[in-house]
Structure formats: structure tokens, C-alpha cells
Coordinates of C-alpha atoms in Angstrom, one line a residue:
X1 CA 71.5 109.5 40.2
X2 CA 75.3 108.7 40.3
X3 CA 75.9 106.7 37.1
X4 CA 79.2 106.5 38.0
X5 CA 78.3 103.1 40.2
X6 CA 75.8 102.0 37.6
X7 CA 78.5 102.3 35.0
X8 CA 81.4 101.3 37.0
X9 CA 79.6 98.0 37.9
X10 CA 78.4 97.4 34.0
X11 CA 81.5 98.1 32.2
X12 CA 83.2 95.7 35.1
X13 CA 80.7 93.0 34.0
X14 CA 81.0 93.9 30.4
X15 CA 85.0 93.7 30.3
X16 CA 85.2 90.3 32.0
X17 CA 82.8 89.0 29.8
X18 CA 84.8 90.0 26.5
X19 CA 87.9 88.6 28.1
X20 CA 86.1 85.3 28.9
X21 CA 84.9 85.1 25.2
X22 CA 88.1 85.7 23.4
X23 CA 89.0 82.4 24.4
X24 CA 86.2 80.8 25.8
X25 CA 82.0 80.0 26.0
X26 CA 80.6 81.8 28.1
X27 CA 77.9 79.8 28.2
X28 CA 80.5 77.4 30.7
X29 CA 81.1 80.1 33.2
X30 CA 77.4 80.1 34.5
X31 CA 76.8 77.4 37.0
X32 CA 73.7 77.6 39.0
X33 CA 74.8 75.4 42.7
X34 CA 78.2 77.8 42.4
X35 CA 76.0 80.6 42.0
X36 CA 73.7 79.2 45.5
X37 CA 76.8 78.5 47.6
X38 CA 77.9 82.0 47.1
X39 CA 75.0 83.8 47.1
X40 CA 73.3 81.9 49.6
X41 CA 76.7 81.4 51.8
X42 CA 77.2 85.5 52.3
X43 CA 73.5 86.1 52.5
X44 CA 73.2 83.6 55.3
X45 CA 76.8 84.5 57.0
X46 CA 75.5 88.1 57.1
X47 CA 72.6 87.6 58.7
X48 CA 74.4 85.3 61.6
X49 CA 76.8 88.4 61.7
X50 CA 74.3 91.4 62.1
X51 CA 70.5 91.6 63.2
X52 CA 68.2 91.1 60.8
X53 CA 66.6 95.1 61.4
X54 CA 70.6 96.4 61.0
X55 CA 70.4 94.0 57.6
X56 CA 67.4 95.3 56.4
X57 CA 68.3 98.8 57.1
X58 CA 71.2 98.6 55.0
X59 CA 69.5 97.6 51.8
X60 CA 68.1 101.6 52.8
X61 CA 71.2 102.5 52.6
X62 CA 72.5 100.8 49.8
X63 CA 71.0 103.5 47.6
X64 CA 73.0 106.5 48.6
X65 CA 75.3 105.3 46.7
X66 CA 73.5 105.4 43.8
X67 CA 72.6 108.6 44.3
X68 CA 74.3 112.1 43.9
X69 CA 73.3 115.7 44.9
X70 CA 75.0 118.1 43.2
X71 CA 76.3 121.2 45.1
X72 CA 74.4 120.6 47.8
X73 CA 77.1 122.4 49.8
X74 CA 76.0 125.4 47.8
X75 CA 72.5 125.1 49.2
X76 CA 73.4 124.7 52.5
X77 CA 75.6 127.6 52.9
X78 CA 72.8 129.7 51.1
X79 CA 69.9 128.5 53.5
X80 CA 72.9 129.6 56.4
X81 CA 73.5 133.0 54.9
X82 CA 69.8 133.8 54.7
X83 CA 69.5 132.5 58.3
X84 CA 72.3 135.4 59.1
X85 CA 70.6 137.9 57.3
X86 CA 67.4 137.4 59.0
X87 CA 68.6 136.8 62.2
X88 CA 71.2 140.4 61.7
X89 CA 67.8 142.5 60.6
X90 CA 65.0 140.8 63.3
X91 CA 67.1 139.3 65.9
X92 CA 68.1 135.8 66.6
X93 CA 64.2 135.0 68.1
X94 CA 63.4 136.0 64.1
X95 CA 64.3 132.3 63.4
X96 CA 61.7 130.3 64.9
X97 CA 59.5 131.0 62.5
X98 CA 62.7 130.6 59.7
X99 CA 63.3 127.3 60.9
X100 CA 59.6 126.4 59.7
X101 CA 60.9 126.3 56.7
X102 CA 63.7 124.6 56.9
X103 CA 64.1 120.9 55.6
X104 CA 66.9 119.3 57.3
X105 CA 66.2 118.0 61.0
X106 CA 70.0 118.6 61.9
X107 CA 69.8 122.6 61.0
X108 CA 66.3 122.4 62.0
X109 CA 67.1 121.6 65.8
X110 CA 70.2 123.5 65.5
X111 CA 68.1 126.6 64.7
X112 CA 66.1 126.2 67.6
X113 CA 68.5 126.0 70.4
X114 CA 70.3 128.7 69.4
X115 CA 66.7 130.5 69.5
X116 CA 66.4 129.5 73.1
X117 CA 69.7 131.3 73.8
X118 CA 71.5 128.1 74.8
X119 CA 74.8 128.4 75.6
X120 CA 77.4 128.7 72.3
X121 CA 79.8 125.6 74.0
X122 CA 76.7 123.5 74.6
X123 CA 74.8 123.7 71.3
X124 CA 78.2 122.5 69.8
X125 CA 78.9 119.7 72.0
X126 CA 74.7 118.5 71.5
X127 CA 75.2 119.4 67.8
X128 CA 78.5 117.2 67.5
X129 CA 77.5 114.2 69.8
X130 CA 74.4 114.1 66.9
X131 CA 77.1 113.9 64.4
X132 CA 79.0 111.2 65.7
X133 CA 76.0 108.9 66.4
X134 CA 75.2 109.5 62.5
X135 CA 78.8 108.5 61.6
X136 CA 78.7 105.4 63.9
X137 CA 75.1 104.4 61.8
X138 CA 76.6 104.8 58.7
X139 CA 79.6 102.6 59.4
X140 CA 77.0 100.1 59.9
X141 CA 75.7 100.1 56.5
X142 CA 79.0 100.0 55.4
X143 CA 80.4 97.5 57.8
X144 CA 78.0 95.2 56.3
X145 CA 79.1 95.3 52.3
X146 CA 83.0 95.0 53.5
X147 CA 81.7 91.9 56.0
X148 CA 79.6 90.6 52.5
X149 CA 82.6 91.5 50.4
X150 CA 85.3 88.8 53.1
X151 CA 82.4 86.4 52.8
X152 CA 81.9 86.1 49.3
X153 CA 85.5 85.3 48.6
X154 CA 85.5 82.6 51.5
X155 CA 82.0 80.9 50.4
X156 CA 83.7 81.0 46.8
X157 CA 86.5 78.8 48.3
X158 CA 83.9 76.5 50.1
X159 CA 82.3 75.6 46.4
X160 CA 85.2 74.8 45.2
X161 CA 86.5 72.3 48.1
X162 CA 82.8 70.9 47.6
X163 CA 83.5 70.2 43.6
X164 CA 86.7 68.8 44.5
X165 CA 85.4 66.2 46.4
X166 CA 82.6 65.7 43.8
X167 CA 85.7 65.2 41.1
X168 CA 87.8 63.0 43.4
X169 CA 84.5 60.4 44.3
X170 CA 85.0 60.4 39.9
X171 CA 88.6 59.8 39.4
X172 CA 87.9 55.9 38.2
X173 CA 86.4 58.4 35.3
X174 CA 89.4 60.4 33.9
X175 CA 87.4 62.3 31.3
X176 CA 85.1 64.2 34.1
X177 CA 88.1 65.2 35.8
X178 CA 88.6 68.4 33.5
X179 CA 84.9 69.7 33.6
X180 CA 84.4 68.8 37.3
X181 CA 88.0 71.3 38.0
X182 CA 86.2 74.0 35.9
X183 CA 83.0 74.1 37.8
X184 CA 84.7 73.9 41.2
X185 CA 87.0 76.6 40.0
X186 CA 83.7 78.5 38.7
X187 CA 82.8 79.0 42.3
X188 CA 85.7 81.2 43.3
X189 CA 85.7 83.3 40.4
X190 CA 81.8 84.3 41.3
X191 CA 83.2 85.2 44.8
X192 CA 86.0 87.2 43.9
X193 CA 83.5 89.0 41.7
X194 CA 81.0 90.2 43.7
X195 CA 83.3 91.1 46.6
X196 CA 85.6 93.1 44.3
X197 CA 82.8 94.4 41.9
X198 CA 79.9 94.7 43.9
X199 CA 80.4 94.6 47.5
X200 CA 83.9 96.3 48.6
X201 CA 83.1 99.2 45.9
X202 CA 79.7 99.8 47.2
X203 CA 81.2 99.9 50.5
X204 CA 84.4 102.3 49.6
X205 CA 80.6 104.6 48.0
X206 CA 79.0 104.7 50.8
X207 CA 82.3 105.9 53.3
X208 CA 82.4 108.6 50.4
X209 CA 78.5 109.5 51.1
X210 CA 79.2 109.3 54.5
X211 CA 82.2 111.9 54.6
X212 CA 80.1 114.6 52.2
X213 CA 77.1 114.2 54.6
X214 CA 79.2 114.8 58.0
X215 CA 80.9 117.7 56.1
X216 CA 77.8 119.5 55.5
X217 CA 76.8 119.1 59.0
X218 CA 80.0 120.0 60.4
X219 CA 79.4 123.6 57.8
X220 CA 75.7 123.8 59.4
X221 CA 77.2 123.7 62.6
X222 CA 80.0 126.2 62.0
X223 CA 77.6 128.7 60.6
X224 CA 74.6 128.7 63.2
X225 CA 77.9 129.2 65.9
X226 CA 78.6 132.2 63.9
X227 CA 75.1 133.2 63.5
X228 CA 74.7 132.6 67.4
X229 CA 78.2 135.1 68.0
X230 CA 76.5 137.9 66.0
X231 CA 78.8 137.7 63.3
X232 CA 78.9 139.8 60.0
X233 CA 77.1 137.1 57.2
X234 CA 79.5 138.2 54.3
X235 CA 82.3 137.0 57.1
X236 CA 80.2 133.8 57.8
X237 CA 79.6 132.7 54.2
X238 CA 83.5 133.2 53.8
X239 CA 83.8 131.2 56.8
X240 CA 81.7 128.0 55.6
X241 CA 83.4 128.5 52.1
X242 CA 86.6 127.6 53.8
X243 CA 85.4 123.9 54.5
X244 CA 85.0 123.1 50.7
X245 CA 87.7 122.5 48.1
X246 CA 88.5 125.8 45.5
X247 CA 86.4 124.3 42.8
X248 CA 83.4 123.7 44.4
X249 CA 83.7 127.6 46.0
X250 CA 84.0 129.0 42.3
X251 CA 81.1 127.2 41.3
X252 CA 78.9 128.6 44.4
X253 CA 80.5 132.1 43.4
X254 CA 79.4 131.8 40.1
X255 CA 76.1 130.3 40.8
X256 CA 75.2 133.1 43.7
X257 CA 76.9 135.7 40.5
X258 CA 74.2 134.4 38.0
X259 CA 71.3 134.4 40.5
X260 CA 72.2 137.8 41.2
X261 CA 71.8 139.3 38.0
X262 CA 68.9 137.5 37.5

């Protein structure tokens, strides 16, 4: 689990409401209609704006980014190199009954057209036209929490302009003028809250998923090409390394070090 969302959201939550109580109640910053307008308002706009099954789908994806895998890239380019080794030893035909065991539909299928000898350029163009269909689904999910995180703000505004009017029908009553300007103004503050606490950061999390998952495709890719070209796998785990940043490579160095000398 990534508690850095979890955290990020509750400490948010938990700094606002100690600035709200160094001056204030905040008892008088709940209001349950502002809380329906804005709620209700970005629910309702989001489903005019997307089908409901694209909706649905993104409350699937709404928990990558709570989640984290740790040095996955490590795994991957493992479960390549073994792939290289077996295929170097038994031949590339050797992998069909590798691929049995493989997880991951993406290397999976990958795997098995390079077993059927289809051509190097064309696995790579099948391979990549999989891996932008996958990039255009997740801008979906996350199209949907930026689309939730303009509406929020914008429904905010709408409460307000709707306790406005409730205060002006009161002005023969001067002393409802002051709470009736605090509730409308309530409304806003909810929606620039969840837009800039909930919904834009959950977004930004999920275009960060997005990029590590297409990475490790793009590496799957790279190293069943190289498998396919015959090459040496000390030269293809090099190769794969290449895609990932110097720390991450240390720590599959030293990770690939320990399991060796155990």
C-alpha cells in the first residue's frame, strides 16, 4: 500500500482543521446542503460527462493509487533474463512452455509471438500499438478525477450564489446577514478542497502509476526484441538496466548480489 496518499490526504485534513480552530469552531464549518451541492453537483456533472461503465471503471482504478509495488522493475528484468537464459540453452521454441508460467498477459503474448518466429519489426509494432491503447485507458481514469477536480470548484461557486440569494430574500433581518455569508461561503471552501486535496492529487497518482506501468512494458518489450535477436543475456540485462534511474539499478545489483550468495 502507498501510505504516501493516505497520509498526504490525512495530514491535509488534519492541518486545515488546526488552522480553522486557532480561531474558530469547527463545529460552523460543517454544513450538510453545502456539502450536497458539491458532492452531489460533481457526482452528477461527471456522470453527464462520461458513461456510466467508464465511471464505474474508474472507481477500479482509483486504487492504484493507493497502491505501490516495490521494485517491480527488478522482477521484470529477472523473469526477462531467465527467459534469455532458457531460450540461449533450449532454443527460442524452449519458451512456450516458459511462458506457462508467466503472469503478466503483456509478456505472456509477447513470449509467444516471438515463439512463432514472427517477424522482429512486427512483434514491436503489435507490442507497442498494445501499449498505447493501455495509455489511452488510463488517461481515462484519470481524465475523470481532473474533470471531478474543475467541477468541484464550480459546484462550490453554485452554493454559494444559492446562499446569497437565501441572505438577500433576509436583508429586512440585519443580524442573519453575517451567518447566512458564512454558510454560502462554506460551499466554496468544500469545493476547493476536494478538488485540491482529493481529486487533482489522485489524478497527478494515477499519471505517476500510469508512466511506471508503460515503462515496464516498454523494458518487456526491449528485452523479448533482444531475446528474439539472439543476444548475449548479461548484454540484455545491461540493456533493460539502462531504462531505470542509478538507484533503482543498485538496488537490483545488490538484490540479484544477496540472492546469489544465498
Amino acid at each position: 500500500m502507498d501510505l504516501a496518499t493516505i497520509v498526504g490526504i490525512l495530514v491535509g485534513l488534519a492541518f486545515i482543521i488546526m488552522g480553522i480552530m486557532q480561531d474558530g469552531d469547527i463545529v460552523t464549518f460543517f454544513n450538510l446542503p453545502s456539502i450536497l451541492i458539491v458532492v452531489g453537483g460533481t457526482v452528477a456533472a461527471t456522470f453527464v460527462a462520461y458513461p456510466l461503465y467508464t465511471v464505474l471503471d474508474s472507481l477500479k482504478v482509483v486504487r492504484k493509487a493507493f497502491s505501490a509495488q516495490k521494485n517491480e522493475a527488478g522482477i521484470i528484468i529477472a523473469k526477462v533474463i531467465d527467459l534469455a537464459n532458457t531460450a540461449r540453452k533450449e532454443g527460442l521454441l524452449a519458451l512456450e512452455e516458459a511462458s506457462e508460467q508467466i503472469d503478466d498477459p503483456f509478456l505472456q503474448k509477447g513470449v509467444m509471438l516471438v515463439v512463432d518466429g514472427t517477424d522482429p519489426e512486427l512483434v514491436r509494432n503489435l507490442l507497442e500499438t498494445e501499449l498505447s491503447f493501455v495509455e489511452e485507458r488510463h488517461k481515462e481514469g484519470q481524465g475523470i478525477f481532473e474533470v471531478m477536480g474543475t467541477f468541484a470548484p464550480a459546484f462550490g461557486m453554485i452554493g454559494t450564489l444559492i446562499g446569497l440569494i437565501n441572505m438577500l430574500r433576509r436583508l429586512d433581518d440585519p443580524s442573519t446577514i453575517g451567518p447566512s455569508m458564512a454558510v454560502a461561503l462554506i460551499t466554496t471552501f468544500y469545493g476547493s478542497l476536494m478538488a485540491n486535496l482529493i481529486f487533482l492529487p489522485i489524478a497527478n497518482k494515477l499519471k505517476f502509476r500510469s508512466r511506471e506501468e508503460i515503462l515496464l512494458k516498454e523494458i518487456m518489450l526491449e528485452g523479448l526484441l533482444s531475446i528474439q535477436a539472439g543476444e548475449n543475456p548479461r548484454i540484455i540485462e545491461e540493456k533493460l538496466k539502462a531504462f531505470l534511474p542509478p538507484k533503482v539499478r543498485a538496488e537490483i545489483s545488490e538484490q540479484k548480489q544477496k540472492g546469489e550468495e544465498e
